[in-house]
Tab-separated table of C-alpha atoms in Angstrom:
chain	number	residue	atom	x	y	z
A	13	MET	CA	12.758	-31.010	-24.043
A	14	PHE	CA	14.402	-27.783	-23.616
A	15	ARG	CA	14.712	-25.220	-26.157
A	16	VAL	CA	17.196	-21.836	-27.011
A	17	ALA	CA	14.419	-19.058	-26.067
A	18	ASP	CA	14.899	-15.770	-29.023
A	19	GLY	CA	16.263	-12.964	-27.805
A	20	GLU	CA	13.419	-10.924	-29.857
A	21	LYS	CA	10.660	-12.875	-28.798
A	22	VAL	CA	8.050	-12.444	-25.419
A	23	VAL	CA	8.974	-15.494	-23.477
A	24	ASP	CA	5.886	-17.463	-21.874
A	25	GLU	CA	7.041	-19.035	-19.090
A	26	ILE	CA	4.122	-21.382	-18.634
A	27	ALA	CA	4.238	-22.782	-21.759
A	28	THR	CA	8.204	-23.158	-21.431
A	29	TYR	CA	7.612	-25.148	-18.537
A	30	GLN	CA	4.735	-27.195	-19.810
A	31	GLN	CA	6.397	-28.175	-22.786
A	32	SER	CA	9.811	-29.207	-19.989
A	33	ARG	CA	7.925	-30.978	-17.799
A	34	TYR	CA	8.914	-34.696	-16.926
A	35	LEU	CA	6.319	-36.652	-15.972
A	36	SER	CA	7.527	-39.908	-14.194
A	37	ALA	CA	5.400	-43.199	-13.887
A	38	MET	CA	5.858	-42.400	-9.682
A	39	GLU	CA	4.247	-39.463	-10.518
A	40	ALA	CA	1.900	-40.334	-12.544
A	41	ALA	CA	0.535	-43.252	-9.977
A	42	TRP	CA	0.036	-40.856	-6.958
A	43	ARG	CA	-1.836	-37.617	-9.328
A	44	LEU	CA	-3.689	-40.773	-10.351
A	45	LEU	CA	-4.913	-41.954	-6.529
A	46	ALA	CA	-5.796	-37.914	-5.837
A	47	TYR	CA	-2.436	-38.558	-3.448
A	48	PRO	CA	-1.796	-34.727	-1.650
A	49	VAL	CA	0.810	-32.553	-3.919
A	50	HIS	CA	2.176	-30.494	-1.992
A	51	ASP	CA	1.385	-28.973	1.748
A	52	HIS	CA	2.419	-26.007	3.835
A	53	ALA	CA	2.788	-24.590	7.794
A	54	PRO	CA	1.620	-23.292	9.968
A	55	THR	CA	-1.971	-22.106	8.987
A	56	VAL	CA	-2.489	-19.077	7.544
A	57	GLU	CA	-5.538	-17.324	8.078
A	58	GLN	CA	-6.429	-13.252	6.960
A	59	LEU	CA	-8.685	-11.029	9.287
A	60	PRO	CA	-10.229	-8.950	8.097
A	61	VAL	CA	-10.099	-4.680	9.238
A	62	HIS	CA	-13.461	-2.905	8.845
A	63	LEU	CA	-15.008	0.240	10.938
A	64	GLY	CA	-18.803	-0.509	12.503
A	65	GLY	CA	-21.507	1.386	10.180
A	66	GLU	CA	-19.906	1.143	7.644
A	67	ASP	CA	-19.939	-0.239	3.662
A	68	GLN	CA	-17.930	-3.482	3.672
A	69	PRO	CA	-16.729	-4.247	-0.132
A	70	LEU	CA	-18.490	-8.110	-0.465
A	71	ARG	CA	-18.332	-11.074	-2.197
A	72	PHE	CA	-20.252	-13.262	-3.844
A	73	ALA	CA	-20.454	-15.445	-6.511
A	74	ALA	CA	-23.875	-15.902	-8.809
A	75	GLY	CA	-26.494	-17.681	-6.993
A	76	ASP	CA	-25.561	-16.526	-3.644
A	77	ARG	CA	-28.889	-15.849	-1.209
A	78	LEU	CA	-29.048	-12.311	-1.394
A	79	ASP	CA	-29.852	-11.499	2.531
A	80	GLU	CA	-27.004	-14.468	2.898
A	81	VAL	CA	-24.484	-12.360	1.709
A	82	VAL	CA	-25.685	-9.261	3.410
A	83	GLN	CA	-25.299	-11.464	6.231
A	84	ARG	CA	-22.008	-11.824	5.849
A	85	GLY	CA	-21.077	-8.273	6.851
A	86	VAL	CA	-23.463	-8.116	9.809
A	87	ASP	CA	-21.213	-10.697	11.102
A	88	THR	CA	-17.906	-10.703	10.163
A	89	LYS	CA	-14.657	-11.810	12.078
A	90	LEU	CA	-13.813	-8.988	13.228
A	91	THR	CA	-17.721	-8.079	15.092
A	92	SER	CA	-17.825	-11.755	15.764
A	93	PHE	CA	-14.572	-11.422	17.732
A	94	PHE	CA	-15.772	-9.389	20.025
A	95	LYS	CA	-18.885	-11.255	20.753
A	96	LEU	CA	-16.456	-13.911	21.305
A	97	CYS	CA	-14.456	-12.070	23.524
A	98	ALA	CA	-17.782	-11.160	26.528
A	99	GLU	CA	-18.900	-15.097	26.547
A	100	ASP	CA	-15.488	-16.398	26.610
A	101	ASP	CA	-12.701	-15.793	29.445
A	102	LEU	CA	-10.023	-17.301	27.057
A	103	ALA	CA	-11.081	-14.950	24.361
A	104	ALA	CA	-11.517	-12.219	26.754
A	105	THR	CA	-7.412	-12.196	27.277
A	106	LEU	CA	-6.287	-12.310	23.299
A	107	LEU	CA	-5.393	-10.337	21.059
A	108	TYR	CA	-7.590	-10.365	17.763
A	109	HIS	CA	-4.167	-12.390	15.595
A	110	GLN	CA	-4.141	-14.693	18.536
A	111	VAL	CA	-7.606	-15.609	17.848
A	112	LEU	CA	-6.906	-18.228	15.414
A	113	ARG	CA	-4.453	-20.055	17.844
A	114	TYR	CA	-6.913	-21.691	19.985
A	115	PHE	CA	-10.600	-21.274	17.663
A	116	THR	CA	-11.385	-21.833	14.342
A	117	TRP	CA	-13.945	-20.299	11.932
A	118	GLN	CA	-16.937	-21.427	11.081
A	119	GLN	CA	-18.872	-20.058	7.549
A	120	PRO	CA	-22.067	-21.555	8.180
A	121	THR	CA	-22.375	-20.183	11.640
A	122	ARG	CA	-19.734	-17.343	10.829
A	123	SER	CA	-19.125	-17.761	14.640
A	124	TRP	CA	-15.692	-18.711	15.936
A	125	ARG	CA	-15.132	-22.402	18.255
A	126	ARG	CA	-12.810	-23.735	20.732
A	127	ARG	CA	-10.508	-26.085	18.832
A	128	ARG	CA	-11.288	-29.612	18.976
A	129	ARG	CA	-7.373	-30.735	17.734
A	130	GLY	CA	-4.484	-29.485	18.419
A	131	ALA	CA	-1.310	-29.597	20.677
A	132	PRO	CA	-3.475	-29.821	24.649
A	133	HIS	CA	-2.919	-26.783	26.391
A	134	PRO	CA	0.095	-26.733	29.346
A	135	GLU	CA	-2.050	-25.278	32.295
A	136	ALA	CA	-5.607	-25.210	30.796
A	137	ALA	CA	-7.276	-28.399	30.774
A	138	GLY	CA	-9.495	-29.604	27.750
A	139	ILE	CA	-7.968	-26.350	26.061
A	140	PHE	CA	-6.239	-26.861	22.245
A	141	VAL	CA	-3.694	-25.325	20.579
A	142	ALA	CA	-2.304	-24.461	16.727
A	143	GLN	CA	0.304	-23.638	15.042
A	144	ALA	CA	-2.127	-21.227	13.156
A	145	ILE	CA	-0.756	-17.054	12.778
A	146	GLY	CA	-3.575	-14.794	11.978
A	147	ARG	CA	-2.842	-11.631	8.872
A	148	VAL	CA	-4.771	-8.285	10.006
A	149	PHE	CA	-5.322	-6.814	6.745
A	150	SER	CA	-2.365	-3.910	6.133
A	151	VAL	CA	-4.282	-0.227	5.971
A	152	SER	CA	-3.093	2.505	5.003
A	153	PRO	CA	-2.842	5.580	6.675
A	154	ARG	CA	-4.174	7.588	4.869
A	155	ALA	CA	-7.663	5.171	5.296
A	156	GLY	CA	-7.747	7.424	8.877
A	157	GLU	CA	-9.503	5.703	11.589
A	158	ALA	CA	-9.244	2.623	10.411
A	159	PHE	CA	-5.885	2.497	10.945
A	160	PHE	CA	-5.806	3.575	13.707
A	161	LEU	CA	-8.786	0.885	14.872
A	162	ARG	CA	-6.056	-1.532	13.088
A	163	VAL	CA	-2.799	-0.337	15.770
A	164	LEU	CA	-5.446	-0.686	18.692
A	165	LEU	CA	-5.929	-4.467	17.419
A	166	HIS	CA	-2.769	-5.484	18.191
A	167	GLN	CA	-1.981	-4.125	21.511
A	168	VAL	CA	-5.761	-3.793	23.202
A	169	PRO	CA	-6.144	-7.794	23.929
A	170	GLY	CA	-10.559	-8.907	25.128
A	171	PRO	CA	-11.924	-5.985	23.013
A	172	ARG	CA	-16.145	-6.339	22.924
A	173	SER	CA	-16.924	-3.682	20.700
A	174	TYR	CA	-15.993	-0.724	19.254
A	175	ALA	CA	-16.490	1.815	21.656
A	176	ASP	CA	-14.819	-0.607	23.872
A	177	LEU	CA	-11.425	-0.307	21.443
A	178	ARG	CA	-12.271	3.280	22.715
A	179	THR	CA	-11.891	3.008	27.011
A	180	VAL	CA	-8.552	3.852	28.160
A	181	ASP	CA	-8.748	4.063	31.544
A	182	GLY	CA	-12.937	4.231	31.925
A	183	ARG	CA	-13.116	7.373	29.420
A	184	LEU	CA	-14.238	6.829	26.526
A	185	CYS	CA	-12.331	8.769	23.167
A	186	ALA	CA	-13.444	10.197	20.020
A	187	THR	CA	-11.893	8.470	17.798
A	188	PHE	CA	-9.640	5.795	17.774
A	189	GLN	CA	-6.594	7.889	17.082
A	190	GLU	CA	-7.661	10.024	20.094
A	191	ALA	CA	-7.148	6.147	22.191
A	192	CYS	CA	-4.275	5.289	20.604
A	193	SER	CA	-3.084	8.856	21.760
A	194	ALA	CA	-4.462	8.562	25.167
A	195	LEU	CA	-2.168	5.021	25.646
A	196	GLY	CA	1.395	6.527	24.646
A	197	LEU	CA	1.682	3.942	21.536
A	198	LEU	CA	1.657	7.683	18.774
A	199	GLU	CA	3.618	9.455	21.526
A	200	ASP	CA	6.427	11.466	19.093
A	201	GLY	CA	5.434	10.201	16.350
A	202	GLN	CA	7.580	6.690	17.287
A	203	HIS	CA	4.941	4.486	15.119
A	204	TRP	CA	5.856	6.516	12.368
A	205	HIS	CA	9.278	5.804	12.966
A	206	ARG	CA	9.670	2.455	13.101
A	207	ALA	CA	7.211	2.000	10.034
A	208	MET	CA	10.846	4.357	8.559
A	209	ALA	CA	12.891	1.546	10.072
A	210	GLU	CA	11.392	-1.568	8.019
A	211	ALA	CA	10.552	0.757	5.307
A	212	ALA	CA	14.625	1.297	5.103
A	213	VAL	CA	14.664	-1.971	5.033
A	214	ILE	CA	12.612	-3.275	1.911
A	215	ALA	CA	11.209	-0.466	0.614
A	216	PHE	CA	12.829	1.691	-2.478
A	217	PRO	CA	13.307	4.978	-1.687
A	218	ARG	CA	10.395	6.533	-4.292
A	219	GLN	CA	7.950	4.470	-1.519
A	220	LEU	CA	9.557	5.855	1.581
A	221	ARG	CA	8.577	9.269	0.148
A	222	ARG	CA	5.896	7.674	0.088
A	223	LEU	CA	5.557	6.393	3.136
A	224	PHE	CA	7.520	10.505	4.485
A	225	ALA	CA	4.453	11.856	2.801
A	226	ALA	CA	2.198	9.897	4.351
A	227	ALA	CA	3.373	10.661	7.582
A	228	LEU	CA	3.306	14.532	7.000
A	229	TRP	CA	-0.549	14.176	5.560
A	230	MET	CA	-1.482	13.231	9.620
A	231	ALA	CA	0.421	14.806	11.016
A	232	GLN	CA	2.420	12.927	13.668
A	233	GLU	CA	6.211	13.659	11.601
A	234	THR	CA	8.874	15.569	14.202
A	235	ALA	CA	11.750	17.048	13.350
A	236	ASP	CA	13.448	14.054	14.723
A	237	GLY	CA	11.990	11.797	12.199
A	238	HIS	CA	12.734	14.354	9.316
A	239	ARG	CA	16.558	14.591	10.080
A	240	ARG	CA	16.808	10.482	10.774
A	241	LEU	CA	15.096	9.524	7.238
A	242	LYS	CA	16.653	12.542	5.300
A	243	VAL	CA	19.158	9.634	4.476
A	244	VAL	CA	17.022	7.791	3.443
A	245	LEU	CA	15.552	9.543	1.036
A	246	HIS	CA	18.379	10.245	-1.038
A	247	GLN	CA	19.014	7.215	-1.891
A	248	ASP	CA	19.417	6.838	-5.680
A	249	GLY	CA	16.986	3.917	-5.651
A	250	GLY	CA	19.384	1.029	-5.924
A	251	ALA	CA	18.122	-2.411	-3.594
A	252	LEU	CA	18.161	-1.796	-0.652
A	253	ASP	CA	20.718	-4.541	1.934
A	254	GLY	CA	20.377	-5.155	5.481
A	255	PRO	CA	19.853	-3.870	8.517
A	256	GLY	CA	23.406	-2.705	9.219
A	257	ASP	CA	23.681	-1.515	5.723
A	258	GLY	CA	23.654	2.490	7.681
A	259	ARG	CA	20.683	3.479	5.893
A	260	TRP	CA	18.725	4.214	8.499
A	261	PRO	CA	20.432	6.545	10.944
A	262	SER	CA	20.129	6.122	14.552
A	263	LYS	CA	19.140	8.987	16.911
A	264	THR	CA	22.979	9.741	18.089
């Protein structure tokens, strides 16, 4: 049954859906037999990013043992990935977000284990590959070192520790930002240019101005980047179109 909603009345979308829904005999039987009603592929799993030794937010439910809750902050997916890279030759060739293709996370032992099902690896016997996607949590540039840690995790394969990520050509850098600079990841603020080029397609002008302010705060933006962003900063707040709408000017 469908009804015309009063223009002055707040529409309850959930109630409207329930009142308008038609449940057929086939769907009723399907649900009574507990058959799956939806699915999604490929599998997407979130991967945390955190600095070593810092206080981390821990999720727990009433009744959880305190020692088990604390252990969750010790053996995270990231720290266990470091251990895995030190022990497994295959893992030593992977970036952090690629680990889910060949390994699964074991919650009881809080460790990574090689996949036992999936498509056989075309070149290595006994290795299975799954179409799984690892999504590393986004980190604001205002987070400082955590932001640069995330940059390194997307560029350095097989890190064995935080110190390993900060080591460039045998030299241990003092910070993750210094390591990014030594690897050329921050040269001329190119990471900001890439971020702003992407934001120009999906974000509104107010969000772009905040991003640009963050770039200035991090002291990474250049005069050329300011010139290229000037056109975007002066937009009137309308919806952004596609990448070819000319809102992100080229260097030339």
